[in-house]
Tab-separated table of C-alpha atoms in Angstrom:
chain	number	residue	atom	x	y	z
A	17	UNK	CA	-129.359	228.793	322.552
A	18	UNK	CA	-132.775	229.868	320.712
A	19	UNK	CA	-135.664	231.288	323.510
A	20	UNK	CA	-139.100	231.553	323.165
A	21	UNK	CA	-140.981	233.983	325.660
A	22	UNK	CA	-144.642	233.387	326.590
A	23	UNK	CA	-146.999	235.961	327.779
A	24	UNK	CA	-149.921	234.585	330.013
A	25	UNK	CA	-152.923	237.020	330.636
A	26	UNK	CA	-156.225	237.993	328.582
A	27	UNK	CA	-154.969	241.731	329.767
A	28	UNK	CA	-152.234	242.086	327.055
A	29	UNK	CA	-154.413	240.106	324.381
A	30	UNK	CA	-157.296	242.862	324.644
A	31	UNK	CA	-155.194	245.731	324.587
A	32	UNK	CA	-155.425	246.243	328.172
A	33	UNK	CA	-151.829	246.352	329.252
A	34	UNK	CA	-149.151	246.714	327.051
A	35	UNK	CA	-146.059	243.606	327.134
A	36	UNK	CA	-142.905	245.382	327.800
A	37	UNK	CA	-142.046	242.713	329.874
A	38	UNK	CA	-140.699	240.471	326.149
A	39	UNK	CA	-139.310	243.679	325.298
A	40	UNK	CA	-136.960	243.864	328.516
A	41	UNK	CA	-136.597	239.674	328.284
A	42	UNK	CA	-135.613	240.046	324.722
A	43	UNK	CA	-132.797	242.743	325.422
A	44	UNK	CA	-131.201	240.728	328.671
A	45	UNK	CA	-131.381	237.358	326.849
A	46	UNK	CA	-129.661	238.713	323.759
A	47	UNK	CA	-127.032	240.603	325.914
A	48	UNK	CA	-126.163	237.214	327.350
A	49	UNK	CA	-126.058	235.039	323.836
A	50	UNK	CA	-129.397	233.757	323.831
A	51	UNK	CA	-131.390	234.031	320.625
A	52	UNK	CA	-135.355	235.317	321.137
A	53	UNK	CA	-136.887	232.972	318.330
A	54	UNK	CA	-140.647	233.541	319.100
A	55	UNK	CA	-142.482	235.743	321.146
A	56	UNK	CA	-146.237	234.266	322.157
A	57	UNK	CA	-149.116	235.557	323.568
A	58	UNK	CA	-151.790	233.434	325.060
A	59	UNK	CA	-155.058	233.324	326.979
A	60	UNK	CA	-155.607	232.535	330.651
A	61	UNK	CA	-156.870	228.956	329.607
A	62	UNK	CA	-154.586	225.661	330.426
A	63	UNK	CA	-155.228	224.836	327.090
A	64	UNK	CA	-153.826	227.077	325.164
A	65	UNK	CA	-151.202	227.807	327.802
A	66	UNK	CA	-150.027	223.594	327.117
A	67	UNK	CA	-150.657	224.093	323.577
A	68	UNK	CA	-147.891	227.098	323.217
A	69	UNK	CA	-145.712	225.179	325.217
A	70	UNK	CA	-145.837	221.773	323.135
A	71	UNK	CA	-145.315	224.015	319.796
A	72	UNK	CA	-142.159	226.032	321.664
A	73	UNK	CA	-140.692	222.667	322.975
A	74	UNK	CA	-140.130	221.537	319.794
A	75	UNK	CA	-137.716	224.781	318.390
A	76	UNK	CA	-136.937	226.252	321.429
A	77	UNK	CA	-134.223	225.305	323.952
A	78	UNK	CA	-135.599	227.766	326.795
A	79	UNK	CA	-138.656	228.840	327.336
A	80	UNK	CA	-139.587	231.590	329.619
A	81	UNK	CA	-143.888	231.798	330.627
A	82	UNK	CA	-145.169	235.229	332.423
A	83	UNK	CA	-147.673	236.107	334.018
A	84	UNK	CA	-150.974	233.817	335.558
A	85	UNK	CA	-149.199	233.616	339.396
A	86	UNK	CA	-150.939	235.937	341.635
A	87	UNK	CA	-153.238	234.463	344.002
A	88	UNK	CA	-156.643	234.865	342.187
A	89	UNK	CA	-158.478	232.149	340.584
A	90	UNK	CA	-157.626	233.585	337.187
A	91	UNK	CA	-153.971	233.088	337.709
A	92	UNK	CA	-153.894	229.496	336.067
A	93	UNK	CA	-150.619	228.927	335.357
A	94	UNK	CA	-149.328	226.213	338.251
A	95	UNK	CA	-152.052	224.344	337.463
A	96	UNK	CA	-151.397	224.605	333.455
A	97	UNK	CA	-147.431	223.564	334.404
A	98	UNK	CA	-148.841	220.792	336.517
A	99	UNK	CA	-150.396	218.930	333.655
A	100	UNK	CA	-147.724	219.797	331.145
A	101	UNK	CA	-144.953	218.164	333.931
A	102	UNK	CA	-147.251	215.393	334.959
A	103	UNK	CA	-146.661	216.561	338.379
A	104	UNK	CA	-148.919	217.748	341.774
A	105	UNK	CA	-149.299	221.355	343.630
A	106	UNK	CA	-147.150	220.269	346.758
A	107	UNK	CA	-146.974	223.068	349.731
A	108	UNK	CA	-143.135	224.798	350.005
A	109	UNK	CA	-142.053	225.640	353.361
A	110	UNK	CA	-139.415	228.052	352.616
A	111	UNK	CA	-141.951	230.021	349.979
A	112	UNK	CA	-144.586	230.291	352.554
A	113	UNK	CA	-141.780	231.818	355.166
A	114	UNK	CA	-140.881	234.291	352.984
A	115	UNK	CA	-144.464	235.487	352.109
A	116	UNK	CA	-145.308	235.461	355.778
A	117	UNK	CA	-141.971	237.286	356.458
A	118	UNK	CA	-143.049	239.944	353.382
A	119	UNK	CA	-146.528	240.187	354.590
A	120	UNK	CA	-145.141	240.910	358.210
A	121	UNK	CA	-142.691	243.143	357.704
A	122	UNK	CA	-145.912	245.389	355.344
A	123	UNK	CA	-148.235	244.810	358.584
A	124	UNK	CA	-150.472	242.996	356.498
A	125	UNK	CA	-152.840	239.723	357.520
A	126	UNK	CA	-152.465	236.489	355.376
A	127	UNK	CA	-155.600	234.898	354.199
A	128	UNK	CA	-155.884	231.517	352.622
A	129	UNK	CA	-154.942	232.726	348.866
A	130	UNK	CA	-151.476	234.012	349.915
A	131	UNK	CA	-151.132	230.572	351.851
A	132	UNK	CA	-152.155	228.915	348.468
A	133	UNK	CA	-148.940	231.102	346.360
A	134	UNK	CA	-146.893	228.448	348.411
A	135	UNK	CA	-148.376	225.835	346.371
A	136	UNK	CA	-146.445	224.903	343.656
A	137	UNK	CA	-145.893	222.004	341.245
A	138	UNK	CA	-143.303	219.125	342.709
A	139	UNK	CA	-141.688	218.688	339.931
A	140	UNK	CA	-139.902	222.133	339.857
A	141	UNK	CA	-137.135	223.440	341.280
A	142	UNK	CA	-138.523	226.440	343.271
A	143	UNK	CA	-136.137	229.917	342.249
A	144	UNK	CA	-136.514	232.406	345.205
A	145	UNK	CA	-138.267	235.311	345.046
A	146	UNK	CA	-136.967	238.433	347.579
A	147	UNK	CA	-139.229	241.268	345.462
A	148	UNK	CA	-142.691	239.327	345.437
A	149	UNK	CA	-144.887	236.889	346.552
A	150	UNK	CA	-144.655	234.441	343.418
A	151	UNK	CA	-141.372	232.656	342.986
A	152	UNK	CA	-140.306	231.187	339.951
A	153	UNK	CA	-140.342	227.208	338.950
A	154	UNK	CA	-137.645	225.979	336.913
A	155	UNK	CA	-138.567	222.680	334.760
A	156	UNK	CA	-136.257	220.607	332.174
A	157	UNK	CA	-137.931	218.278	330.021
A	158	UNK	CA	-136.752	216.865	326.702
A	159	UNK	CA	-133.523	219.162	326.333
A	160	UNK	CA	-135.806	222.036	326.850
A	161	UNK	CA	-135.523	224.291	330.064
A	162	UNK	CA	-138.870	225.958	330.768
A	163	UNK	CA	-138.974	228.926	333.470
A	164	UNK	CA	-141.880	230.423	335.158
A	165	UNK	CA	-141.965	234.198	336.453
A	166	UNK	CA	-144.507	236.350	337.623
A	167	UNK	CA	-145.764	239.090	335.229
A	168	UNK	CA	-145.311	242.022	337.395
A	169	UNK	CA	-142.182	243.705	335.661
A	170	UNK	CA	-139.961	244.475	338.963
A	171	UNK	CA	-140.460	240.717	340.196
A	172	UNK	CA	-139.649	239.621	337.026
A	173	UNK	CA	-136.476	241.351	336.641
A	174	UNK	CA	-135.130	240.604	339.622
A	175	UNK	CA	-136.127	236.624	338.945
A	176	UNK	CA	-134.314	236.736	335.434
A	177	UNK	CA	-130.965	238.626	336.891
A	178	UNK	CA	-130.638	237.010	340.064
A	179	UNK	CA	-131.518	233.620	339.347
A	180	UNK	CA	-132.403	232.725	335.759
A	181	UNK	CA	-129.547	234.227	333.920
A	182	UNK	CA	-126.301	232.989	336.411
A	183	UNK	CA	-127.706	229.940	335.720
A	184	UNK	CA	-127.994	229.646	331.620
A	185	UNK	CA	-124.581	231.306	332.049
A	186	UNK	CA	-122.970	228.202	332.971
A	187	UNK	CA	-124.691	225.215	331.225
A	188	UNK	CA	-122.513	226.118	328.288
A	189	UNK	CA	-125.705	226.593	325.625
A	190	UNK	CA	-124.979	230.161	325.065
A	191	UNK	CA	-123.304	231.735	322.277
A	192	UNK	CA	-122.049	235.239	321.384
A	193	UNK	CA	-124.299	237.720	320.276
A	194	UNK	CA	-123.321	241.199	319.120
A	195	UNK	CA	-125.648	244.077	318.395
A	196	UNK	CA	-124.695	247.389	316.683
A	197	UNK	CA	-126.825	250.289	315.018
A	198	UNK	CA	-126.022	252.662	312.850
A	199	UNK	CA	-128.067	255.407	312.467
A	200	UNK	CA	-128.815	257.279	309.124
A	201	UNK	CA	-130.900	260.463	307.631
A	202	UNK	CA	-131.623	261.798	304.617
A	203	UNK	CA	-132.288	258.548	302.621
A	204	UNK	CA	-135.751	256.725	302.040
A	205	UNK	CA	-135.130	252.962	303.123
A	206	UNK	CA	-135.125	252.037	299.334
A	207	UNK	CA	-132.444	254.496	298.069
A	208	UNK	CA	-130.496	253.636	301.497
A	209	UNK	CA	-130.908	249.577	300.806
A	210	UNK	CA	-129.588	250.289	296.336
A	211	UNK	CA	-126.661	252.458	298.030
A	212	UNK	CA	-125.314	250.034	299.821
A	213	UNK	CA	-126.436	246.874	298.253
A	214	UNK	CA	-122.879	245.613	297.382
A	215	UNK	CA	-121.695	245.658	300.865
A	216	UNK	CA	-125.107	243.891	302.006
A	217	UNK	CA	-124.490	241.109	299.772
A	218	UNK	CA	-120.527	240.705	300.845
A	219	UNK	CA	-121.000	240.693	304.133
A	220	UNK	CA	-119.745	237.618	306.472
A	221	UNK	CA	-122.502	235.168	306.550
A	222	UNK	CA	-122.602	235.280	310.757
A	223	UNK	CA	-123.492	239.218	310.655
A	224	UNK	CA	-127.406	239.602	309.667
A	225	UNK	CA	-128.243	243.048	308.604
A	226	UNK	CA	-131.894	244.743	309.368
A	227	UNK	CA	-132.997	247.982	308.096
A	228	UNK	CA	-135.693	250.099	310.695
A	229	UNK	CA	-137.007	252.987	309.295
A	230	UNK	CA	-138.914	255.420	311.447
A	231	UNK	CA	-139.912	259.024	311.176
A	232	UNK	CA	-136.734	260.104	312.418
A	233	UNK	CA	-134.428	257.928	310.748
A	234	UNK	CA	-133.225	254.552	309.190
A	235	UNK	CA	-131.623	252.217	311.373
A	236	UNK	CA	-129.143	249.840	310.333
A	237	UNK	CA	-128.871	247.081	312.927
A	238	UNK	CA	-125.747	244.926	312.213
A	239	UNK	CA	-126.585	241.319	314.520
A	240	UNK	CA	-123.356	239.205	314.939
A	241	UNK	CA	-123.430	235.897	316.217
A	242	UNK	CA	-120.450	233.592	317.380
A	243	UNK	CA	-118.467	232.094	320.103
A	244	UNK	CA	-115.888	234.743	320.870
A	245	UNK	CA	-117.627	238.637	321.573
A	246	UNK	CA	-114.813	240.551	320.976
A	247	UNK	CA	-113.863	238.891	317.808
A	248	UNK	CA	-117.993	239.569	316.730
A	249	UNK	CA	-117.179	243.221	317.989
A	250	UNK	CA	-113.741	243.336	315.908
A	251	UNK	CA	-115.872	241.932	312.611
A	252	UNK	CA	-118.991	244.654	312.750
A	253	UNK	CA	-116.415	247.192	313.438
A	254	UNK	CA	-114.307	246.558	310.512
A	255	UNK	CA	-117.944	246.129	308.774
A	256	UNK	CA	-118.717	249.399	309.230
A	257	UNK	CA	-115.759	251.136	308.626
A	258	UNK	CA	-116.737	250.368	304.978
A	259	UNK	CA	-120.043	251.044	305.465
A	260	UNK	CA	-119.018	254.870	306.240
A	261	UNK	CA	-117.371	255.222	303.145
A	262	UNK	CA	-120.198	254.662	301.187
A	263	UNK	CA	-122.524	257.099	302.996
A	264	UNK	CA	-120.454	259.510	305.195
A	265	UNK	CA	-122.558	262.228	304.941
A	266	UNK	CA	-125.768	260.335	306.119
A	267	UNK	CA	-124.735	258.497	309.142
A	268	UNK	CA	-124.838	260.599	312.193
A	269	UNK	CA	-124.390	258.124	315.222
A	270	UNK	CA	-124.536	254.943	316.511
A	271	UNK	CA	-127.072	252.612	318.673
A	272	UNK	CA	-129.851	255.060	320.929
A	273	UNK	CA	-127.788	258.528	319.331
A	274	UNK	CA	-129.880	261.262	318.432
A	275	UNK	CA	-129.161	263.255	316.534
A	276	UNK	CA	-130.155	266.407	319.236
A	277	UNK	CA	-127.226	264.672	320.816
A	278	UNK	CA	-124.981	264.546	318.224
A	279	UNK	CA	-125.908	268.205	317.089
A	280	UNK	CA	-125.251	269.598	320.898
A	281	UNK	CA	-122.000	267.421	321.411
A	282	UNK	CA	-120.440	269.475	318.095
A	283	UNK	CA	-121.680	272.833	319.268
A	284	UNK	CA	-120.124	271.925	322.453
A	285	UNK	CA	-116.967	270.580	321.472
A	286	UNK	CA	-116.255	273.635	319.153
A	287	UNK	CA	-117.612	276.385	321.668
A	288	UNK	CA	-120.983	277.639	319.141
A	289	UNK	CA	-124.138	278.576	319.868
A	290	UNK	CA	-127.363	277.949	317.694
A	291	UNK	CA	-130.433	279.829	317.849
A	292	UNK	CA	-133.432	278.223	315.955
A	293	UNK	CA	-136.935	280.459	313.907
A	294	UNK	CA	-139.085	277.946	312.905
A	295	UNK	CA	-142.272	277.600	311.178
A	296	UNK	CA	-144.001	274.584	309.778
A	297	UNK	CA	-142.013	272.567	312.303
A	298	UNK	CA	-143.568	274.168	315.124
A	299	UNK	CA	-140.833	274.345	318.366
A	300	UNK	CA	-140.261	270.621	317.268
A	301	UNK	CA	-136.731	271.301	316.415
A	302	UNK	CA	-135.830	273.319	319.616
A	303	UNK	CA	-137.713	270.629	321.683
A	304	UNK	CA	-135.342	268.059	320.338
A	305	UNK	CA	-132.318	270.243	321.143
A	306	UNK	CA	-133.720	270.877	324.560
A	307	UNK	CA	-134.088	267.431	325.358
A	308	UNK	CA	-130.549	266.152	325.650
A	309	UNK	CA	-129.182	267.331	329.486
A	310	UNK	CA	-127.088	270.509	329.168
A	311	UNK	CA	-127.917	272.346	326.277
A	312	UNK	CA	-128.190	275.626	327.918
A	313	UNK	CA	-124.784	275.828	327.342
A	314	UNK	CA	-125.100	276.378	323.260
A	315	UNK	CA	-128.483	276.652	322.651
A	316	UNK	CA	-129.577	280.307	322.895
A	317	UNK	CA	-133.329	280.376	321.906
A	318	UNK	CA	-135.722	279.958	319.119
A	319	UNK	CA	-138.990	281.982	317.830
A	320	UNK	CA	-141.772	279.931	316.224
A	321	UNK	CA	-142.840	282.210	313.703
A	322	UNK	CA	-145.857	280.786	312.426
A	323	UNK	CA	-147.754	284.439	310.681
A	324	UNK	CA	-146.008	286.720	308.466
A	325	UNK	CA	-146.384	289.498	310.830
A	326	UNK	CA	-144.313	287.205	313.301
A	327	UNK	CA	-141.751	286.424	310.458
A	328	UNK	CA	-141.363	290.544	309.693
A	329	UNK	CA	-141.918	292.474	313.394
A	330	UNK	CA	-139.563	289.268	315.495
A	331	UNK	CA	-137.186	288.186	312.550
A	332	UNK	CA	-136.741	291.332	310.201
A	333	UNK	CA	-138.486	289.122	307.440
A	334	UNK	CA	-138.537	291.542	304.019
A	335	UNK	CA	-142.164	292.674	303.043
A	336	UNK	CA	-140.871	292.746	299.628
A	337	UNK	CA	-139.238	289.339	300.196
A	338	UNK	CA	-143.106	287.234	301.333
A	339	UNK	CA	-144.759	289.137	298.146
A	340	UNK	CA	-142.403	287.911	296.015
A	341	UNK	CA	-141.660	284.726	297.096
A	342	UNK	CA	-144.342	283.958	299.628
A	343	UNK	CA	-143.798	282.684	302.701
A	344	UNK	CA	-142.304	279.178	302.080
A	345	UNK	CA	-139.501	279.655	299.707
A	346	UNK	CA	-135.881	280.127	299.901
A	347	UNK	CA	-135.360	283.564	300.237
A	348	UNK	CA	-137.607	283.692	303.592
A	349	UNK	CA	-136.321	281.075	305.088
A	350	UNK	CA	-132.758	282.426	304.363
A	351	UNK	CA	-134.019	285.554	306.095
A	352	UNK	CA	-135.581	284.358	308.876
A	353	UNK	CA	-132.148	282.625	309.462
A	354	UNK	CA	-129.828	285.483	309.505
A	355	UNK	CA	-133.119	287.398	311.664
A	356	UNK	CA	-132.807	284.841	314.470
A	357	UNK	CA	-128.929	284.554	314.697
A	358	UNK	CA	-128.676	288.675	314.997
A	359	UNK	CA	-131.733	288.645	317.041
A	360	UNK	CA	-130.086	285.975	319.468
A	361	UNK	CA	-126.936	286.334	318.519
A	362	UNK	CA	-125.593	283.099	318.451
A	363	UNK	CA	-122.774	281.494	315.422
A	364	UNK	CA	-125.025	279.040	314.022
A	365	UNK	CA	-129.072	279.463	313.031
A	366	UNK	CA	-131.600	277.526	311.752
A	367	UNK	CA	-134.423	278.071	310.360
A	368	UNK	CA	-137.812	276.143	308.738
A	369	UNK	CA	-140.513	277.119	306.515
A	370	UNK	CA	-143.262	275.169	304.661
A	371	UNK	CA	-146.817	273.237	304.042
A	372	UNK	CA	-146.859	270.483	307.048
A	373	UNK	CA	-150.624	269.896	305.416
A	374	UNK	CA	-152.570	267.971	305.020
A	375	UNK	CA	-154.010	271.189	303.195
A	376	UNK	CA	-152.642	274.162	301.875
A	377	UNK	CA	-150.452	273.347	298.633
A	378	UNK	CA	-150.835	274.039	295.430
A	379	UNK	CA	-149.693	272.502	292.171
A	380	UNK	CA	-146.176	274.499	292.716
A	381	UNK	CA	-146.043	274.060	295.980
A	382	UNK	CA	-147.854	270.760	297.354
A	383	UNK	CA	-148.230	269.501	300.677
A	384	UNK	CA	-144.518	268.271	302.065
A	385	UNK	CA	-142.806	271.291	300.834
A	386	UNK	CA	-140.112	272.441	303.141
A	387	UNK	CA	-137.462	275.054	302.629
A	388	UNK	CA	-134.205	274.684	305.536
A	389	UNK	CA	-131.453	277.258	306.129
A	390	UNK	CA	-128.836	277.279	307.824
A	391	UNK	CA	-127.090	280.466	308.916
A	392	UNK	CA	-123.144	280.333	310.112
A	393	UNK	CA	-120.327	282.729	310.535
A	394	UNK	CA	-119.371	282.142	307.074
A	395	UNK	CA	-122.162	281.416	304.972
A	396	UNK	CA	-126.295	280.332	304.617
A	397	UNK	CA	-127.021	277.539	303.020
A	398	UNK	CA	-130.724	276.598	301.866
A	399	UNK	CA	-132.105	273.444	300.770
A	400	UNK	CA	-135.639	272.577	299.164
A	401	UNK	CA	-137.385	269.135	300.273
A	402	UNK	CA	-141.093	267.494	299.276
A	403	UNK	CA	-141.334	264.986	302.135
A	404	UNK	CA	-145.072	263.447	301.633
A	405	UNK	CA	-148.693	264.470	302.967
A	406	UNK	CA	-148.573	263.295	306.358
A	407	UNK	CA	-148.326	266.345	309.058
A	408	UNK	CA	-146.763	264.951	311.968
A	409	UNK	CA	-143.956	263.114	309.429
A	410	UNK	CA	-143.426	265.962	308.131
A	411	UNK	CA	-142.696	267.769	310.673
A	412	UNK	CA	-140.604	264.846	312.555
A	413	UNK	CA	-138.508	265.017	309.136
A	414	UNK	CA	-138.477	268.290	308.689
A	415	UNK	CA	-137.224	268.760	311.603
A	416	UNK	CA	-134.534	265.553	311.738
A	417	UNK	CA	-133.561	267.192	308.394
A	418	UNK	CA	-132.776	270.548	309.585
A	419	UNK	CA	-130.282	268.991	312.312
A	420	UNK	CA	-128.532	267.160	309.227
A	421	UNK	CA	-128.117	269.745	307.524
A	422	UNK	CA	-126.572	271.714	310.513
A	423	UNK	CA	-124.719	268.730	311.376
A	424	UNK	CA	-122.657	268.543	308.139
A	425	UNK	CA	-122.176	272.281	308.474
A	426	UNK	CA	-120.852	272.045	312.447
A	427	UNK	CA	-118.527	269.448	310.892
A	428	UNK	CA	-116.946	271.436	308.062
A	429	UNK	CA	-116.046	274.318	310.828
């Protein structure tokens, strides 16, 4: 079954209000085997309202309008779905009981626009709303089911799981879907899509694969479609087994993981504690360990050592060692490393050091460059990376980075 979602309200169009209500839509439907094919945005004008509808009728096997049913005289959509159905507003008993009841039972007088909500095209079958004022109107025309919901979000929900969905569940329309990311780091998009081109082009014609880059990481979203949903699970599975033998080292989870998470689960599992000194990266990397539930019980601490003076007096940073070297290079960020796992005295350490920018490079070292170490029990490991001229990338990679890198280590122990 292929949706279409319509969004009704000059609020979203000017930037007013931001539509997370095709976002939630979107999710349910696809949880349920029913493809989104188009999301639209339109005025409040019956016009364009009809016009989107005529154009989704004609790919679209459900259609699902929000917004335009409150009780003002810019909420136009009854009277848009009245010329569309070749129907008349008729007054409903049982809706005008239940706002009465609602209005009641909130202490609240009704006035003639509340009396008007009641009002709603004959030709639809009326889907009860317990949450709101504004039920929903259910309409079939031409093979094509179109549904109506208000476009406050908690009415909406409650129309689309209590009333919408039970019934697309059993009109037999529905297919299979099956959704499953994998999450990567360490590889642009490009390098990540030549890698694994081979196993792209092989896979079963069913599974669609989409790449999603993002500061953070690449997501590969594997999209399954069929009639039986554990067969679809068994397929993308077996898909990408063979996907992690071509890039073991860069996937780190799966679906909504982060890899905070992922990080904090290994110290956890093996009993280690990580302490972080960081300085282009700014606290970033301790505020993504911090913000998974629980890490108190590995994380010790970090020190954002952003001067020299910090990086000598707090970590033990060489003199010697900055004059040398200067400040972003390997041998301070190896130091300021093994200075923050003494200082804190935790197994693992990490540590950061280079030009976030957009100024401050030079020809040797230009904007982007990062030096990461990472301190264990048994060794320190430091790694050199030039990730663009963008400062808050580079310090979202920098920092994504670092927990790679201490990743791979946590799984060698």
């Amino acid at each position: 079954m292929k949706a279409e979602i319509i969004t009704i309200g000059d609020e979203i169009l000017i930037g007013q209000i931001v539509d997370t209500n095709s976002a939630w839509i979107a999710e349910q439907f696809n949880l349920n085997g029913i493809e989104i094919y188009q999301i639209t945005s339109v005025h409040d004008d019956t016009e364009h309202i009809a016009e989107a509808m005529r154009i989704a009728e004609e790919k679209a096997d459900l259609v699902i309008l929000t917004g335009g049913l409150g009780p003002t005289k810019d909420d136009i959509t009854k009277h848009a779905l009245c010329d569309y159905f070749n129907t008349k507003l008729v007054f409903h008993e049982q809706t005008f009981e239940n706002i009465k009841n609602r209005f009641k039972n909130r202490n609240i007088d009704l006035n003639k626009l509340n009396r008007d909500q009641a009002m709603l095209p004959g030709a639809c079958t009326v889907l009860t709303n317990k949450v709101g004022s504004a039920p929903g109107m259910w309409f079939e025309k031409n093979d094509t089911i179109f549904v109506s919901v208000p476009g406050v979000p908690f009415e909406m929900k409650y129309l689309v799981e209590n009333e919408i969905l039970p019934r697309l569940r059993t009109n037999g329309k529905a297919k299979a879907i099956f959704h499953k990311t994998v999450q990567t780091q360490g590889l642009p998009e490009s390098m990540l899509a030549e890698k694994i081109e081979n196993w792209e082009t092989s896979l079963p014609e069913n599974i669609k694969l989409a790449y999603l880059p993002n500061p953070m990481s690449v997501r590969l979203r594997l999209s399954a479609i069929g009639t039986d949903l554990e067969e679809l699970k068994r397929l993308v599975g077996g898909e990408i087994e063979k996907l992690k033998q071509l890039i073991p080292d860069y996937i780190f989870g799966y679906d909504n993981e982060t890899l905070g998470e992922i990080t904090g689960q290994l110290l956890r599992e093996k009993g280690l504690t990580l302490a972080v000194a960081e300085s282009c990266t700014g606290g970033y990397i301790s505020h993504l360990i911090t913000s998974v539930p629980g890490s108190s019980e590995y994380f010790r601490g970090g020190v954002t050592a952003y001067s020299n003076e910090v990086k000598k007096s707090l970590l033990g940073v060489s003199e010697l060692t900055l004059q040398n070297y200067g400040a972003v290079s390997s041998e301070v960020v190896r130091e300021m490393a093994l200075g923050v796992r003494k200082k804190l005295g935790a197994d693992f350490a990490v540590a950061t050091s280079g030009i976030a920018g957009p100024t401050g490079g030079t020809e040797e070292k230009p904007v982007g460059t990062v030096w990461i170490a990472i301190a264990g029990p048994e060794n320190t490991i430091t790694e050199k990376f030039i990730f663009g001229d963008n400062r808050e990338r580079n310090i979202i990679r920098s920092s994504q980075t670092a927990l790679q890198l201490l990743r791979r280590q946590l799984m060698a122990v």
